[in-house]
Amino acid sequence: MKRKLWSILSVTLLAGSLLTGCGGAKQDSAAPAAPTPSTEPPVAEVKMESELIVAGNGATVETLMKDKIFKLFNEKYPDVKLTYVSGVSTDIVAKVKGQQASPQIDVAIIEGGEQEKGRQEGLWEPLTADMIPNLSRVPSDLAMTENSGVTVNFTPMGISYNSKVVQEKGLPVPTSWNDLARPELKGNITITDVKSNFGRSALIMLSYANGGSEKDMEPGFKQMETIAGYIPTFAKSAAQLQQDLQSETAAYTTWTMARSLTQKAAGLPLEFVFPQEGGNIVPNVGVMIKGAKHPEAAKEFLNMILTDEVQKLYATDLYYNPATDVELPADVAKTLEFDRSKVVNFDYEAIATSMPAWLDRYDKEISVKIGK
């Protein structure tokens, strides 16, 4: 009887054990399923090219680019070979246009007027903040038409004078664009013609100073006729303007504050005047050439140009106002101050369209008045 009861008990315990085992298996099947693999494609790593060709101004700009800016880029991308092509903005744009079938330049930094001319000819790749994140640091009033480039720095246009010559000859200190047409300045002015940004800006501002604009140039041409009679010839380049001021064959010229301050730092007794009527600013614009052979390196380079470190270099080494709101050393910031409320914003599209007619008129009406 005992043996029979034990057998029944054993069977009961075995059944309970089996039921518990089944229950455990049921709990295990309710465990979370393994994560489903993502169906999104992996983000491809951008491959940096091994070369980058940059074009821009020569002289002090070229020195800064090669000695400091290129080195900063190569610290981050040591395997990228950097080449610099120096030239004035007009020549760079002409070179890019001639190479459209097979671009030999990736990035150029050129003056705003020439940048607009190149935009109209379809030479530049549109830029976005996705391509160049630091583009968002540049204020909208410095934006280029159709995002065809990015302003990397700027400087105001005005009148520079050799203070030593002015004092010795008892000449007036200029305060207005119209002072350039005063009779006592005859024989003491050096100026470029309308082909150069310096001469072109002066012509346009002479129009503004007398009720006109880039769309009404009659007042400017009238004043320039008088000024042409005060000079022996139009200077062919900025280098000639500098030479005339150094040799004291001239006391006055029209060019940028950055150039004036650079020459003053080198020992030339120059003073810069931002005239009472105001003046235009000259933006230096970074562009990526359409069809550039090294686009990834080009984007990275333009992005680096807008970093605080490079923006400060433009200010401390070349006296350009930065395009971003970077904080500058107090003495540099003070040196670069001018009355921004008087900035005249040129319509570069209108200027580029009008240039052929201006050149023709200059040859027929202004050049013939030289020295008369």
Short mmCIF file of C-alpha atoms in Angstrom, two decimals:
data_model
loop_
_atom_site.label_atom_id
_atom_site.label_comp_id
_atom_site.label_asym_id
_atom_site.label_seq_id
_atom_site.Cartn_x
_atom_site.Cartn_y
_atom_site.Cartn_z
CA MET A 1 0.00 0.00 0.00
CA LYS A 2 2.86 2.34 0.89
CA ARG A 3 4.62 1.41 -2.36
CA LYS A 4 1.45 2.28 -4.29
CA LEU A 5 1.08 5.67 -2.60
CA TRP A 6 4.74 6.48 -3.33
CA SER A 7 4.25 5.63 -7.00
CA ILE A 8 1.23 7.92 -7.20
CA LEU A 9 3.17 10.72 -5.49
CA SER A 10 6.13 10.30 -7.86
CA VAL A 11 3.87 10.52 -10.89
CA THR A 12 2.22 13.67 -9.46
CA LEU A 13 5.59 15.38 -8.83
CA LEU A 14 6.81 14.46 -12.31
CA ALA A 15 3.70 15.95 -13.88
CA GLY A 16 4.14 19.16 -11.88
CA SER A 17 7.73 19.39 -12.98
CA LEU A 18 6.76 19.00 -16.63
CA LEU A 19 4.06 21.66 -16.28
CA THR A 20 6.55 24.07 -14.73
CA GLY A 21 8.98 23.37 -17.55
CA CYS A 22 6.29 24.12 -20.12
CA GLY A 23 5.44 27.36 -18.34
CA GLY A 24 9.11 28.44 -18.42
CA ALA A 25 9.34 27.75 -22.11
CA LYS A 26 6.28 29.91 -22.67
CA GLN A 27 7.88 32.84 -20.78
CA ASP A 28 11.10 32.56 -22.82
CA SER A 29 9.15 32.81 -26.09
CA ALA A 30 7.75 36.19 -24.93
CA ALA A 31 11.24 37.76 -24.63
CA PRO A 32 11.95 40.88 -26.82
CA ALA A 33 12.93 40.08 -30.39
CA ALA A 34 16.38 40.98 -31.67
CA PRO A 35 16.59 44.48 -33.31
CA THR A 36 15.86 44.55 -37.02
CA PRO A 37 18.91 45.66 -39.00
CA SER A 38 18.61 49.22 -40.47
CA THR A 39 17.65 49.38 -44.11
CA GLU A 40 19.17 52.91 -44.52
CA PRO A 41 22.34 52.99 -46.62
CA PRO A 42 25.54 53.78 -44.70
CA VAL A 43 26.83 57.36 -44.94
CA ALA A 44 29.70 57.38 -47.39
CA GLU A 45 32.91 58.93 -46.14
CA VAL A 46 33.88 61.95 -48.21
CA LYS A 47 37.18 61.38 -49.96
CA MET A 48 39.46 64.41 -49.92
CA GLU A 49 41.35 65.01 -53.15
CA SER A 50 45.15 65.15 -53.09
CA GLU A 51 45.42 68.61 -54.69
CA LEU A 52 43.88 72.09 -54.56
CA ILE A 53 44.59 75.09 -56.79
CA VAL A 54 43.74 78.54 -55.40
CA ALA A 55 43.86 81.86 -57.27
CA GLY A 56 43.99 85.35 -55.78
CA ASN A 57 45.84 88.64 -55.56
CA GLY A 58 49.62 88.78 -55.39
CA ALA A 59 51.94 90.80 -53.13
CA THR A 60 50.91 90.83 -49.44
CA VAL A 61 47.81 88.71 -50.08
CA GLU A 62 49.90 85.99 -51.70
CA THR A 63 52.41 86.10 -48.84
CA LEU A 64 49.70 85.65 -46.20
CA MET A 65 48.10 82.84 -48.18
CA LYS A 66 51.30 80.85 -48.68
CA ASP A 67 52.97 81.51 -45.33
CA LYS A 68 50.02 81.14 -42.97
CA ILE A 69 46.68 80.11 -44.48
CA PHE A 70 48.06 77.23 -46.56
CA LYS A 71 49.95 75.97 -43.51
CA LEU A 72 46.76 75.93 -41.44
CA PHE A 73 44.99 73.91 -44.12
CA ASN A 74 47.86 71.42 -44.38
CA GLU A 75 47.89 70.93 -40.61
CA LYS A 76 44.44 69.38 -41.01
CA TYR A 77 44.97 67.89 -44.48
CA PRO A 78 48.70 67.17 -44.82
CA ASP A 79 48.26 65.06 -47.96
CA VAL A 80 46.70 67.85 -50.03
CA LYS A 81 49.15 69.64 -52.32
CA LEU A 82 48.34 73.36 -52.46
CA THR A 83 49.17 75.61 -55.43
CA TYR A 84 48.65 79.38 -55.61
CA VAL A 85 48.00 81.27 -58.85
CA SER A 86 48.48 85.02 -58.33
CA GLY A 87 46.93 87.78 -60.41
CA VAL A 88 44.50 90.68 -60.35
CA SER A 89 40.80 89.86 -60.24
CA THR A 90 40.11 90.80 -63.87
CA ASP A 91 42.85 88.47 -65.10
CA ILE A 92 41.71 85.61 -62.87
CA VAL A 93 38.14 85.83 -64.17
CA ALA A 94 39.41 85.92 -67.74
CA LYS A 95 41.60 82.88 -67.07
CA VAL A 96 38.72 80.91 -65.53
CA LYS A 97 36.50 81.78 -68.49
CA GLY A 98 39.16 80.57 -70.91
CA GLN A 99 39.47 77.27 -69.03
CA GLN A 100 35.74 76.45 -68.80
CA ALA A 101 36.13 73.26 -70.84
CA SER A 102 38.79 71.99 -68.43
CA PRO A 103 39.12 74.11 -65.25
CA GLN A 104 42.67 74.48 -63.93
CA ILE A 105 41.64 76.45 -60.82
CA ASP A 106 39.42 75.19 -57.99
CA VAL A 107 38.97 78.24 -55.75
CA ALA A 108 39.44 81.96 -56.38
CA ILE A 109 39.27 84.96 -54.06
CA ILE A 110 38.43 88.03 -56.12
CA GLU A 111 36.87 91.48 -55.80
CA GLY A 112 33.08 91.75 -55.74
CA GLY A 113 32.71 93.56 -59.05
CA GLU A 114 34.67 90.93 -60.95
CA GLN A 115 32.86 88.17 -59.07
CA GLU A 116 29.55 89.52 -60.34
CA LYS A 117 30.89 89.62 -63.89
CA GLY A 118 31.88 85.97 -63.57
CA ARG A 119 28.47 85.09 -62.12
CA GLN A 120 26.75 86.56 -65.16
CA GLU A 121 28.96 84.35 -67.31
CA GLY A 122 28.12 81.23 -65.29
CA LEU A 123 31.62 80.60 -63.95
CA TRP A 124 30.88 79.84 -60.28
CA GLU A 125 29.34 76.92 -58.41
CA PRO A 126 26.45 77.96 -56.12
CA LEU A 127 27.36 77.59 -52.44
CA THR A 128 25.14 76.51 -49.55
CA ALA A 129 25.58 76.10 -45.80
CA ASP A 130 25.37 72.33 -46.29
CA MET A 131 28.50 72.54 -48.41
CA ILE A 132 30.22 75.22 -46.32
CA PRO A 133 28.87 75.28 -42.74
CA ASN A 134 30.62 78.55 -41.83
CA LEU A 135 28.67 80.29 -44.59
CA SER A 136 25.96 80.85 -41.98
CA ARG A 137 28.34 83.13 -40.05
CA VAL A 138 28.40 85.72 -42.84
CA PRO A 139 25.66 88.37 -42.45
CA SER A 140 23.00 88.69 -45.13
CA ASP A 141 24.11 92.19 -46.19
CA LEU A 142 27.36 90.61 -47.41
CA ALA A 143 25.60 87.82 -49.33
CA MET A 144 26.34 87.40 -53.02
CA THR A 145 23.67 87.13 -55.73
CA GLU A 146 22.35 83.57 -56.18
CA ASN A 147 24.79 82.31 -53.50
CA SER A 148 27.44 82.43 -56.21
CA GLY A 149 30.22 83.07 -53.71
CA VAL A 150 30.92 84.02 -50.11
CA THR A 151 32.39 87.29 -48.84
CA VAL A 152 35.58 86.46 -46.92
CA ASN A 153 36.52 90.04 -45.97
CA PHE A 154 35.93 93.63 -47.06
CA THR A 155 37.40 97.12 -46.89
CA PRO A 156 35.97 100.60 -47.53
CA MET A 157 36.94 102.73 -50.52
CA GLY A 158 37.99 106.33 -50.00
CA ILE A 159 40.74 108.90 -50.50
CA SER A 160 44.32 108.48 -49.30
CA TYR A 161 46.79 111.32 -49.06
CA ASN A 162 50.49 111.68 -48.30
CA SER A 163 50.39 113.81 -45.15
CA LYS A 164 54.01 114.91 -45.56
CA VAL A 165 53.43 116.30 -49.07
CA VAL A 166 50.11 117.87 -48.13
CA GLN A 167 51.67 119.66 -45.18
CA GLU A 168 54.77 120.82 -47.05
CA LYS A 169 52.77 122.17 -50.01
CA GLY A 170 49.94 123.60 -47.92
CA LEU A 171 47.39 121.44 -49.72
CA PRO A 172 43.90 120.75 -48.30
CA VAL A 173 43.01 117.64 -46.32
CA PRO A 174 40.15 116.05 -48.31
CA THR A 175 36.76 115.47 -46.73
CA SER A 176 34.59 115.00 -49.84
CA TRP A 177 34.82 113.15 -53.14
CA ASN A 178 34.32 116.53 -54.79
CA ASP A 179 37.59 117.75 -53.27
CA LEU A 180 39.35 115.77 -55.99
CA ALA A 181 38.09 118.38 -58.48
CA ARG A 182 39.39 121.38 -56.52
CA PRO A 183 41.84 123.49 -58.59
CA GLU A 184 44.58 123.40 -55.93
CA LEU A 185 44.89 119.62 -56.34
CA LYS A 186 46.04 119.98 -59.95
CA GLY A 187 49.32 118.14 -60.48
CA ASN A 188 49.00 116.28 -57.17
CA ILE A 189 46.60 113.42 -58.01
CA THR A 190 47.32 109.88 -59.16
CA ILE A 191 44.32 107.74 -60.10
CA THR A 192 43.52 104.69 -62.22
CA ASP A 193 40.95 104.70 -64.98
CA VAL A 194 37.55 103.00 -64.99
CA LYS A 195 39.03 99.60 -65.88
CA SER A 196 40.36 99.39 -62.31
CA ASN A 197 38.11 99.07 -59.29
CA PHE A 198 39.84 102.05 -57.68
CA GLY A 199 39.10 104.42 -60.56
CA ARG A 200 35.68 102.91 -61.21
CA SER A 201 34.59 103.32 -57.58
CA ALA A 202 35.77 106.95 -57.57
CA LEU A 203 33.76 107.64 -60.73
CA ILE A 204 30.60 106.11 -59.24
CA MET A 205 31.03 107.90 -55.90
CA LEU A 206 31.52 111.21 -57.72
CA SER A 207 28.08 110.55 -59.21
CA TYR A 208 26.58 109.81 -55.79
CA ALA A 209 28.22 112.92 -54.33
CA ASN A 210 26.42 115.01 -56.95
CA GLY A 211 22.97 113.44 -56.94
CA GLY A 212 23.57 110.53 -59.30
CA SER A 213 24.31 106.83 -58.92
CA GLU A 214 25.62 103.86 -60.88
CA LYS A 215 22.38 104.14 -62.86
CA ASP A 216 22.86 107.87 -63.51
CA MET A 217 26.52 108.52 -64.22
CA GLU A 218 26.30 112.00 -65.77
CA PRO A 219 27.46 113.83 -62.61
CA GLY A 220 30.39 111.45 -62.19
CA PHE A 221 31.62 111.79 -65.77
CA LYS A 222 31.35 115.58 -65.52
CA GLN A 223 33.55 115.69 -62.42
CA MET A 224 36.01 113.19 -63.87
CA GLU A 225 36.53 115.41 -66.91
CA THR A 226 37.87 118.08 -64.56
CA ILE A 227 40.06 115.62 -62.64
CA ALA A 228 41.52 114.24 -65.88
CA GLY A 229 42.83 117.73 -66.59
CA TYR A 230 44.81 117.61 -63.33
CA ILE A 231 46.83 114.48 -64.11
CA PRO A 232 49.56 113.64 -66.64
CA THR A 233 48.14 110.14 -67.24
CA PHE A 234 45.95 107.49 -65.65
CA ALA A 235 47.91 105.02 -63.53
CA LYS A 236 47.95 101.49 -64.92
CA SER A 237 48.01 99.61 -61.61
CA ALA A 238 47.91 99.85 -57.84
CA ALA A 239 51.69 99.45 -57.87
CA GLN A 240 51.98 102.66 -59.90
CA LEU A 241 49.69 104.49 -57.45
CA GLN A 242 51.95 103.37 -54.63
CA GLN A 243 55.08 104.44 -56.50
CA ASP A 244 53.62 107.89 -57.23
CA LEU A 245 52.82 108.41 -53.55
CA GLN A 246 56.22 107.14 -52.42
CA SER A 247 58.13 109.32 -54.88
CA GLU A 248 55.96 112.28 -53.87
CA THR A 249 55.03 113.01 -57.47
CA ALA A 250 51.44 112.83 -56.20
CA ALA A 251 49.78 113.51 -52.87
CA TYR A 252 46.31 112.02 -53.36
CA THR A 253 44.76 108.83 -54.69
CA THR A 254 41.56 106.81 -54.44
CA TRP A 255 41.87 103.27 -53.14
CA THR A 256 40.95 101.11 -50.16
CA MET A 257 41.54 101.61 -46.46
CA ALA A 258 43.27 98.22 -46.28
CA ARG A 259 45.84 99.22 -48.89
CA SER A 260 46.35 102.61 -47.27
CA LEU A 261 46.93 101.10 -43.82
CA THR A 262 49.28 98.47 -45.22
CA GLN A 263 51.44 101.15 -46.84
CA LYS A 264 51.35 103.28 -43.70
CA ALA A 265 52.56 100.31 -41.65
CA ALA A 266 55.43 99.96 -44.14
CA GLY A 267 56.51 103.55 -43.47
CA LEU A 268 54.67 105.66 -46.05
CA PRO A 269 53.02 108.69 -44.34
CA LEU A 270 49.53 107.98 -45.64
CA GLU A 271 46.22 108.96 -44.10
CA PHE A 272 42.87 107.53 -45.18
CA VAL A 273 39.63 109.50 -45.45
CA PHE A 274 36.18 107.95 -45.70
CA PRO A 275 34.45 110.93 -47.38
CA GLN A 276 31.44 112.69 -45.90
CA GLU A 277 29.19 111.35 -48.68
CA GLY A 278 30.23 107.84 -47.70
CA GLY A 279 31.71 105.23 -49.97
CA ASN A 280 31.39 101.70 -51.20
CA ILE A 281 32.97 98.72 -49.58
CA VAL A 282 35.08 96.35 -51.63
CA PRO A 283 34.23 92.74 -50.74
CA ASN A 284 36.74 90.02 -51.44
CA VAL A 285 34.70 87.00 -52.46
CA GLY A 286 35.59 83.33 -52.33
CA VAL A 287 34.21 81.29 -55.23
CA MET A 288 34.33 77.66 -56.27
CA ILE A 289 34.85 77.32 -59.98
CA LYS A 290 32.08 75.41 -61.75
CA GLY A 291 33.41 71.99 -62.73
CA ALA A 292 36.36 72.26 -60.33
CA LYS A 293 38.47 69.10 -60.36
CA HIS A 294 38.92 69.09 -56.57
CA PRO A 295 35.50 70.08 -55.17
CA GLU A 296 35.79 68.50 -51.70
CA ALA A 297 39.10 70.21 -51.00
CA ALA A 298 37.63 73.44 -52.37
CA LYS A 299 34.68 73.31 -49.96
CA GLU A 300 36.94 72.60 -46.99
CA PHE A 301 39.25 75.45 -47.94
CA LEU A 302 36.43 77.99 -48.24
CA ASN A 303 35.01 76.80 -44.93
CA MET A 304 38.40 77.26 -43.25
CA ILE A 305 38.71 80.81 -44.64
CA LEU A 306 35.65 81.71 -42.54
CA THR A 307 37.06 80.38 -39.25
CA ASP A 308 38.02 82.80 -36.50
CA GLU A 309 41.71 82.09 -36.94
CA VAL A 310 41.84 83.03 -40.62
CA GLN A 311 39.44 85.96 -40.24
CA LYS A 312 41.76 87.42 -37.59
CA LEU A 313 44.75 86.96 -39.89
CA TYR A 314 43.06 89.03 -42.60
CA ALA A 315 42.53 91.81 -40.05
CA THR A 316 45.89 91.79 -38.28
CA ASP A 317 48.12 91.14 -41.30
CA LEU A 318 46.30 92.90 -44.16
CA TYR A 319 43.89 95.33 -42.42
CA TYR A 320 40.80 93.80 -43.99
CA ASN A 321 37.56 93.91 -42.04
CA PRO A 322 36.44 90.34 -41.28
CA ALA A 323 33.27 89.00 -42.87
CA THR A 324 32.20 87.32 -39.62
CA ASP A 325 31.64 88.68 -36.12
CA VAL A 326 34.99 87.40 -34.84
CA GLU A 327 36.40 89.35 -31.89
CA LEU A 328 39.56 91.26 -32.84
CA PRO A 329 42.32 92.66 -30.64
CA ALA A 330 41.19 96.07 -29.36
CA ASP A 331 43.88 98.04 -31.22
CA VAL A 332 43.14 96.30 -34.52
CA ALA A 333 39.39 96.78 -34.14
CA LYS A 334 39.93 100.51 -33.51
CA THR A 335 42.21 100.85 -36.54
CA LEU A 336 39.58 99.27 -38.80
CA GLU A 337 36.72 101.49 -37.64
CA PHE A 338 34.82 103.63 -40.15
CA ASP A 339 31.31 105.05 -40.31
CA ARG A 340 29.34 102.05 -41.55
CA SER A 341 26.14 104.06 -41.62
CA LYS A 342 27.54 105.82 -44.70
CA VAL A 343 28.28 102.70 -46.72
CA VAL A 344 26.93 102.93 -50.26
CA ASN A 345 25.89 99.51 -51.54
CA PHE A 346 26.67 99.34 -55.23
CA ASP A 347 24.46 97.44 -57.64
CA TYR A 348 27.18 95.22 -59.10
CA GLU A 349 24.84 93.67 -61.62
CA ALA A 350 24.04 97.12 -63.03
CA ILE A 351 27.75 98.02 -63.05
CA ALA A 352 28.75 94.86 -64.90
CA THR A 353 26.05 95.49 -67.49
CA SER A 354 27.07 99.14 -67.97
CA MET A 355 30.84 98.65 -68.10
CA PRO A 356 31.19 98.35 -71.91
CA ALA A 357 29.41 101.68 -72.39
CA TRP A 358 31.45 103.32 -69.62
CA LEU A 359 34.71 102.15 -71.15
CA ASP A 360 33.71 103.56 -74.52
CA ARG A 361 32.68 106.88 -73.01
CA TYR A 362 35.86 107.06 -70.95
CA ASP A 363 37.98 106.71 -74.06
CA LYS A 364 36.00 109.33 -75.98
CA GLU A 365 35.33 111.91 -73.26
CA ILE A 366 37.74 111.49 -70.36
CA SER A 367 41.06 110.24 -71.68
CA VAL A 368 41.20 113.08 -74.21
CA LYS A 369 41.09 115.61 -71.33
CA ILE A 370 44.26 114.37 -69.63
CA GLY A 371 46.59 117.23 -68.73
CA LYS A 372 44.35 119.89 -70.32
#
